[in-house]
Tab-separated table of C-alpha atoms in Angstrom:
chain	number	residue	atom	x	y	z
A	1	MET	CA	33.011	137.096	133.741
A	2	THR	CA	35.731	136.753	136.409
A	3	ALA	CA	35.087	135.425	139.899
A	4	ARG	CA	35.636	137.699	142.875
A	5	ILE	CA	39.182	137.141	144.088
A	6	SER	CA	40.382	137.791	147.617
A	7	TRP	CA	43.838	139.372	147.541
A	8	GLU	CA	46.261	141.348	149.640
A	9	VAL	CA	49.572	143.165	149.376
A	10	ARG	CA	52.119	142.553	152.091
A	11	GLY	CA	55.301	144.460	152.716
A	12	GLY	CA	54.907	148.188	152.643
A	13	THR	CA	53.303	151.141	151.001
A	14	SER	CA	53.553	152.566	147.500
A	15	GLY	CA	57.090	152.430	146.141
A	16	ALA	CA	58.431	150.161	148.897
A	17	GLY	CA	60.180	147.454	146.912
A	18	GLU	CA	59.323	145.812	143.625
A	19	ALA	CA	56.212	143.670	143.580
A	20	VAL	CA	56.290	139.878	143.638
A	21	LEU	CA	53.154	137.968	142.619
A	22	LEU	CA	52.900	134.578	144.348
A	23	VAL	CA	50.719	131.998	142.564
A	24	PRO	CA	49.764	129.060	144.834
A	25	PRO	CA	49.635	125.346	143.962
A	26	LEU	CA	46.603	123.244	143.105
A	27	GLY	CA	43.867	123.386	145.707
A	28	ARG	CA	45.761	125.807	147.938
A	29	GLY	CA	45.567	129.510	148.713
A	30	ARG	CA	47.874	132.321	149.736
A	31	ALA	CA	48.816	130.656	153.035
A	32	SER	CA	50.972	128.302	150.941
A	33	TRP	CA	53.670	130.968	150.880
A	34	SER	CA	54.135	131.354	154.643
A	35	ASN	CA	57.682	129.978	154.450
A	36	GLN	CA	58.706	132.412	151.702
A	37	LEU	CA	57.186	135.663	152.964
A	38	PRO	CA	59.738	136.438	155.700
A	39	ALA	CA	62.569	136.266	153.152
A	40	LEU	CA	60.772	138.102	150.354
A	41	LEU	CA	59.373	140.935	152.456
A	42	ASP	CA	62.862	142.188	153.268
A	43	ALA	CA	63.092	143.722	149.804
A	44	HIS	CA	59.725	143.306	148.093
A	45	ARG	CA	56.001	143.859	148.280
A	46	CYS	CA	54.170	140.584	147.805
A	47	VAL	CA	50.823	140.235	146.053
A	48	LEU	CA	48.966	137.203	147.393
A	49	PHE	CA	45.543	135.828	146.506
A	50	ASP	CA	43.188	132.910	146.956
A	51	PRO	CA	42.218	131.369	143.596
A	52	ARG	CA	38.534	131.077	142.812
A	53	GLY	CA	36.839	128.368	144.826
A	54	ILE	CA	39.549	128.394	147.523
A	55	GLY	CA	40.009	130.222	150.824
A	56	GLU	CA	38.285	133.587	150.849
A	57	SER	CA	37.558	133.452	147.105
A	58	LYS	CA	34.269	131.643	147.609
A	59	ASP	CA	32.774	132.028	144.146
A	60	ALA	CA	34.214	129.339	141.886
A	61	GLY	CA	32.971	131.322	138.912
A	62	PRO	CA	31.541	130.055	135.624
A	63	GLY	CA	32.940	127.208	133.567
A	64	PRO	CA	35.848	124.834	134.183
A	65	LEU	CA	38.814	125.595	136.409
A	66	SER	CA	42.353	125.218	135.128
A	67	ALA	CA	45.817	126.716	134.930
A	68	ALA	CA	44.259	129.304	132.611
A	69	THR	CA	41.658	130.409	135.168
A	70	LEU	CA	44.374	130.468	137.831
A	71	ALA	CA	46.399	132.743	135.535
A	72	GLU	CA	43.339	134.965	135.082
A	73	ASP	CA	42.984	135.196	138.856
A	74	ALA	CA	46.664	136.105	139.177
A	75	VAL	CA	46.328	138.949	136.675
A	76	ALA	CA	43.094	140.062	138.367
A	77	ALA	CA	44.975	140.282	141.671
A	78	LEU	CA	47.632	142.468	140.034
A	79	ASP	CA	44.932	144.689	138.553
A	80	ALA	CA	43.074	145.009	141.843
A	81	ALA	CA	46.301	145.846	143.677
A	82	GLY	CA	47.233	148.485	141.114
A	83	VAL	CA	50.432	146.662	140.161
A	84	GLU	CA	51.429	147.096	136.526
A	85	ARG	CA	54.418	144.752	136.519
A	86	ALA	CA	55.751	142.136	138.939
A	87	HIS	CA	58.148	139.280	139.460
A	88	VAL	CA	55.905	136.215	139.108
A	89	VAL	CA	56.564	133.127	141.235
A	90	GLY	CA	54.499	129.953	140.879
A	91	TRP	CA	54.517	126.540	142.533
A	92	SER	CA	53.122	123.371	140.897
A	93	LEU	CA	49.851	124.270	139.112
A	94	GLY	CA	50.700	127.814	140.172
A	95	ALA	CA	53.882	127.483	138.106
A	96	ALA	CA	51.740	126.417	135.153
A	97	ALA	CA	49.586	129.510	135.656
A	98	ALA	CA	52.650	131.731	136.087
A	99	THR	CA	53.958	130.435	132.766
A	100	LEU	CA	50.683	131.424	131.117
A	101	VAL	CA	50.919	134.912	132.610
A	102	ALA	CA	54.395	135.273	131.100
A	103	LEU	CA	53.215	133.937	127.735
A	104	ASP	CA	49.977	135.902	127.480
A	105	HIS	CA	50.851	139.057	129.437
A	106	PRO	CA	54.622	139.520	129.076
A	107	GLU	CA	54.309	143.246	129.708
A	108	ARG	CA	53.165	142.436	133.272
A	109	VAL	CA	56.131	140.191	134.112
A	110	THR	CA	59.581	141.357	135.255
A	111	SER	CA	60.859	137.832	135.877
A	112	LEU	CA	59.434	134.316	136.130
A	113	SER	CA	60.265	131.750	138.826
A	114	LEU	CA	58.843	128.239	138.487
A	115	LEU	CA	58.944	125.805	141.418
A	116	THR	CA	58.371	122.074	140.737
A	117	PRO	CA	56.767	122.902	137.374
A	118	TRP	CA	55.653	121.030	134.308
A	119	ALA	CA	54.744	122.245	130.830
A	120	ARG	CA	53.001	119.211	129.357
A	121	THR	CA	51.103	116.667	131.435
A	122	ASP	CA	52.457	113.218	130.618
A	123	ALA	CA	50.786	109.866	131.325
A	124	HIS	CA	52.544	109.510	134.695
A	125	LEU	CA	51.283	112.844	136.016
A	126	ALA	CA	47.840	112.454	134.435
A	127	THR	CA	47.464	109.109	136.206
A	128	ALA	CA	48.260	110.707	139.565
A	129	PHE	CA	45.696	113.441	138.950
A	130	ARG	CA	43.056	110.885	137.917
A	131	VAL	CA	43.684	108.830	141.051
A	132	LEU	CA	43.278	111.943	143.197
A	133	ARG	CA	40.126	112.901	141.294
A	134	ASP	CA	38.667	109.423	141.840
A	135	LEU	CA	39.477	109.646	145.545
A	136	VAL	CA	37.686	112.997	145.754
A	137	GLU	CA	34.642	111.530	144.000
A	138	HIS	CA	34.404	108.123	145.664
A	139	ALA	CA	36.364	108.189	148.938
A	140	GLY	CA	35.940	111.792	150.016
A	141	ALA	CA	38.047	114.818	150.777
A	142	LEU	CA	40.035	113.320	153.659
A	143	SER	CA	41.292	110.341	151.665
A	144	ALA	CA	42.218	112.604	148.765
A	145	GLU	CA	44.025	115.044	151.078
A	146	VAL	CA	46.033	112.281	152.769
A	147	ALA	CA	46.987	110.873	149.364
A	148	THR	CA	47.996	114.339	148.183
A	149	LEU	CA	50.252	114.857	151.193
A	150	TRP	CA	51.761	111.406	150.691
A	151	LEU	CA	52.547	112.292	147.065
A	152	ILE	CA	53.966	115.764	147.564
A	153	LEU	CA	56.011	115.203	150.737
A	154	SER	CA	59.257	113.284	150.968
A	155	ARG	CA	59.463	109.857	152.573
A	156	SER	CA	61.323	111.358	155.527
A	157	ALA	CA	58.636	114.010	156.052
A	158	VAL	CA	55.831	111.444	155.931
A	159	ASN	CA	57.688	109.197	158.374
A	160	ALA	CA	58.337	112.117	160.709
A	161	ALA	CA	54.665	113.116	160.626
A	162	GLY	CA	53.397	109.607	161.373
A	163	ALA	CA	49.770	109.698	162.488
A	164	GLY	CA	50.010	113.479	162.467
A	165	LEU	CA	49.729	113.355	158.687
A	166	VAL	CA	46.089	112.295	158.979
A	167	ASP	CA	45.474	114.798	161.772
A	168	GLY	CA	46.833	117.580	159.573
A	169	ALA	CA	44.699	116.433	156.657
A	170	GLN	CA	41.600	116.429	158.865
A	171	ALA	CA	42.354	119.976	159.986
A	172	ASP	CA	42.801	121.089	156.376
A	173	CYS	CA	39.521	119.512	155.292
A	174	ALA	CA	37.667	121.116	158.209
A	175	ASP	CA	38.831	124.595	157.229
A	176	PRO	CA	35.930	126.686	155.835
A	177	GLY	CA	38.132	127.715	152.914
A	178	TYR	CA	38.946	124.155	151.843
A	179	PRO	CA	37.829	123.624	148.229
A	180	SER	CA	34.686	121.668	147.492
A	181	ALA	CA	34.803	118.328	145.713
A	182	GLU	CA	33.526	120.021	142.557
A	183	THR	CA	36.308	122.604	142.711
A	184	MET	CA	39.018	119.994	143.285
A	185	ARG	CA	37.769	117.825	140.430
A	186	ALA	CA	37.785	120.824	138.123
A	187	TYR	CA	41.350	121.842	139.018
A	188	LEU	CA	42.579	118.260	138.658
A	189	ASP	CA	40.942	118.034	135.227
A	190	GLY	CA	42.626	121.322	134.367
A	191	GLY	CA	45.963	119.893	135.435
A	192	ILE	CA	45.446	116.862	133.217
A	193	ALA	CA	44.752	119.071	130.201
A	194	PHE	CA	47.691	121.457	130.678
A	195	ASP	CA	50.118	121.690	127.749
A	196	VAL	CA	52.197	124.730	126.778
A	197	LEU	CA	55.452	122.951	125.924
A	198	ASP	CA	55.419	124.069	122.298
A	199	ARG	CA	55.002	127.721	123.359
A	200	LEU	CA	57.928	127.903	125.761
A	201	GLY	CA	60.325	129.159	123.113
A	202	THR	CA	58.425	132.459	123.130
A	203	VAL	CA	58.884	133.169	126.858
A	204	ALA	CA	60.701	136.501	126.797
A	205	VAL	CA	61.463	137.209	130.468
A	206	PRO	CA	64.284	136.028	132.756
A	207	THR	CA	63.259	132.607	134.045
A	208	LEU	CA	64.313	130.506	137.029
A	209	VAL	CA	63.302	126.829	137.133
A	210	VAL	CA	63.620	124.817	140.358
A	211	GLY	CA	62.977	121.094	140.693
A	212	GLY	CA	63.713	118.311	143.163
A	213	THR	CA	65.083	114.852	142.527
A	214	ASP	CA	62.707	113.306	145.091
A	215	ASP	CA	59.511	114.741	143.577
A	216	ARG	CA	57.109	111.795	143.344
A	217	LEU	CA	54.312	113.800	141.739
A	218	VAL	CA	56.036	115.940	139.095
A	219	ASP	CA	59.275	114.271	138.080
A	220	VAL	CA	62.311	116.557	137.898
A	221	ALA	CA	62.533	115.697	134.197
A	222	HIS	CA	59.741	118.246	133.677
A	223	ALA	CA	61.858	121.036	135.177
A	224	ARG	CA	64.771	120.048	132.955
A	225	GLU	CA	62.466	120.032	129.922
A	226	ILE	CA	61.208	123.538	130.691
A	227	ALA	CA	64.694	124.916	131.281
A	228	ALA	CA	65.831	123.478	127.958
A	229	ALA	CA	62.885	125.029	126.105
A	230	VAL	CA	62.790	128.549	127.614
A	231	PRO	CA	65.457	130.820	126.111
A	232	GLY	CA	68.114	131.644	128.694
A	233	ALA	CA	66.342	129.857	131.550
A	234	ARG	CA	68.336	129.035	134.677
A	235	LEU	CA	67.840	125.570	136.181
A	236	HIS	CA	68.477	124.573	139.795
A	237	VAL	CA	67.883	120.957	140.810
A	238	LEU	CA	67.822	120.260	144.550
A	239	GLU	CA	68.933	116.821	145.663
A	240	GLY	CA	68.846	114.781	148.832
A	241	GLU	CA	66.428	114.677	151.735
A	242	GLY	CA	63.341	116.830	151.267
A	243	ALA	CA	63.879	117.429	147.541
A	244	SER	CA	60.178	116.728	147.021
A	245	HIS	CA	57.240	118.408	145.324
A	246	ALA	CA	56.907	120.458	148.509
A	247	LEU	CA	60.255	122.217	148.052
A	248	PRO	CA	58.939	125.570	149.365
A	249	VAL	CA	58.143	123.770	152.636
A	250	GLU	CA	60.783	121.067	153.016
A	251	ARG	CA	63.692	123.009	151.499
A	252	ALA	CA	62.449	126.501	152.250
A	253	ALA	CA	65.839	128.020	153.100
A	254	GLU	CA	67.379	126.996	149.777
A	255	VAL	CA	64.314	127.962	147.771
A	256	ASN	CA	64.264	131.351	149.475
A	257	GLN	CA	67.950	131.916	148.751
A	258	LEU	CA	67.444	131.051	145.090
A	259	LEU	CA	64.407	133.323	144.819
A	260	THR	CA	65.883	136.342	146.584
A	261	ALA	CA	69.134	136.157	144.617
A	262	PHE	CA	67.301	135.803	141.305
A	263	LEU	CA	64.882	138.630	142.061
A	264	ALA	CA	67.729	140.913	143.148
A	265	GLU	CA	69.563	140.175	139.918
A	266	HIS	CA	66.538	141.201	137.863
A	267	THR	CA	65.333	144.206	139.840
A	268	THR	CA	64.224	147.171	137.733
A	269	THR	CA	62.476	150.476	138.336
A	270	ASP	CA	58.830	149.583	138.925
A	271	GLN	CA	55.825	151.918	138.735
A	272	THR	CA	53.049	150.549	140.956
A	273	THR	CA	50.402	151.516	143.430
A	274	ALA	CA	50.113	149.331	146.525
A	275	ALA	CA	46.825	148.439	148.190
A	276	HIS	CA	45.257	145.615	150.103
A	277	ARG	CA	41.897	144.067	150.703
């Protein structure tokens, strides 16, 4: 049984540009990609979706939530949109799910782009996820959201936000589509359990890996590890101010340039049917 997934296709009608599937990070929905859409829609149709339990995908579905269920939701969005094959782009846990799509459904993937990814959760990352899970359980959504923003944003971004960081977190938590505590705990547990490092040698699609040297949540060593394990993978490490876990936000221009150049390099003839819901 698969949960009902809310999805949409942006950027044209049937045949108007190759499809790009955008897989959002942990606890977030399709709005996560607002900084990438203007650049991608110049040449592509973008398939966006809210994972189960988030945004307009209200039904969290049966069983635990994880990178695997996020990958299932991604493939379900492709199926619903009538897209046979797409460039797959994932961020954070979305990168974990995108990797699973490439491993388990290679015929659906034209290329793979992984932003601030990891392939095996180490003790450092597992500890961060457990702290966030404990905050969700014992301190509430607002405390967990503030801590998440503190972890994923750069020091300069947090300083610039000041008290606005808490205001933004309050607005996020008040959104009707914000995930429940149960949903967040399940995704965090799924993040702790994620491990596909030993399978990466079988990834058979062109792969771009992007990490940041100022990522306090997922150390850039994970991106380097993935690039070393995936045959022919291309690694880009961003340095300096804003090179955080939130690269698609803080370093959007550079991320967009990397994505559009990589997608253009790996464009093929693509047979799809576009739709939206």
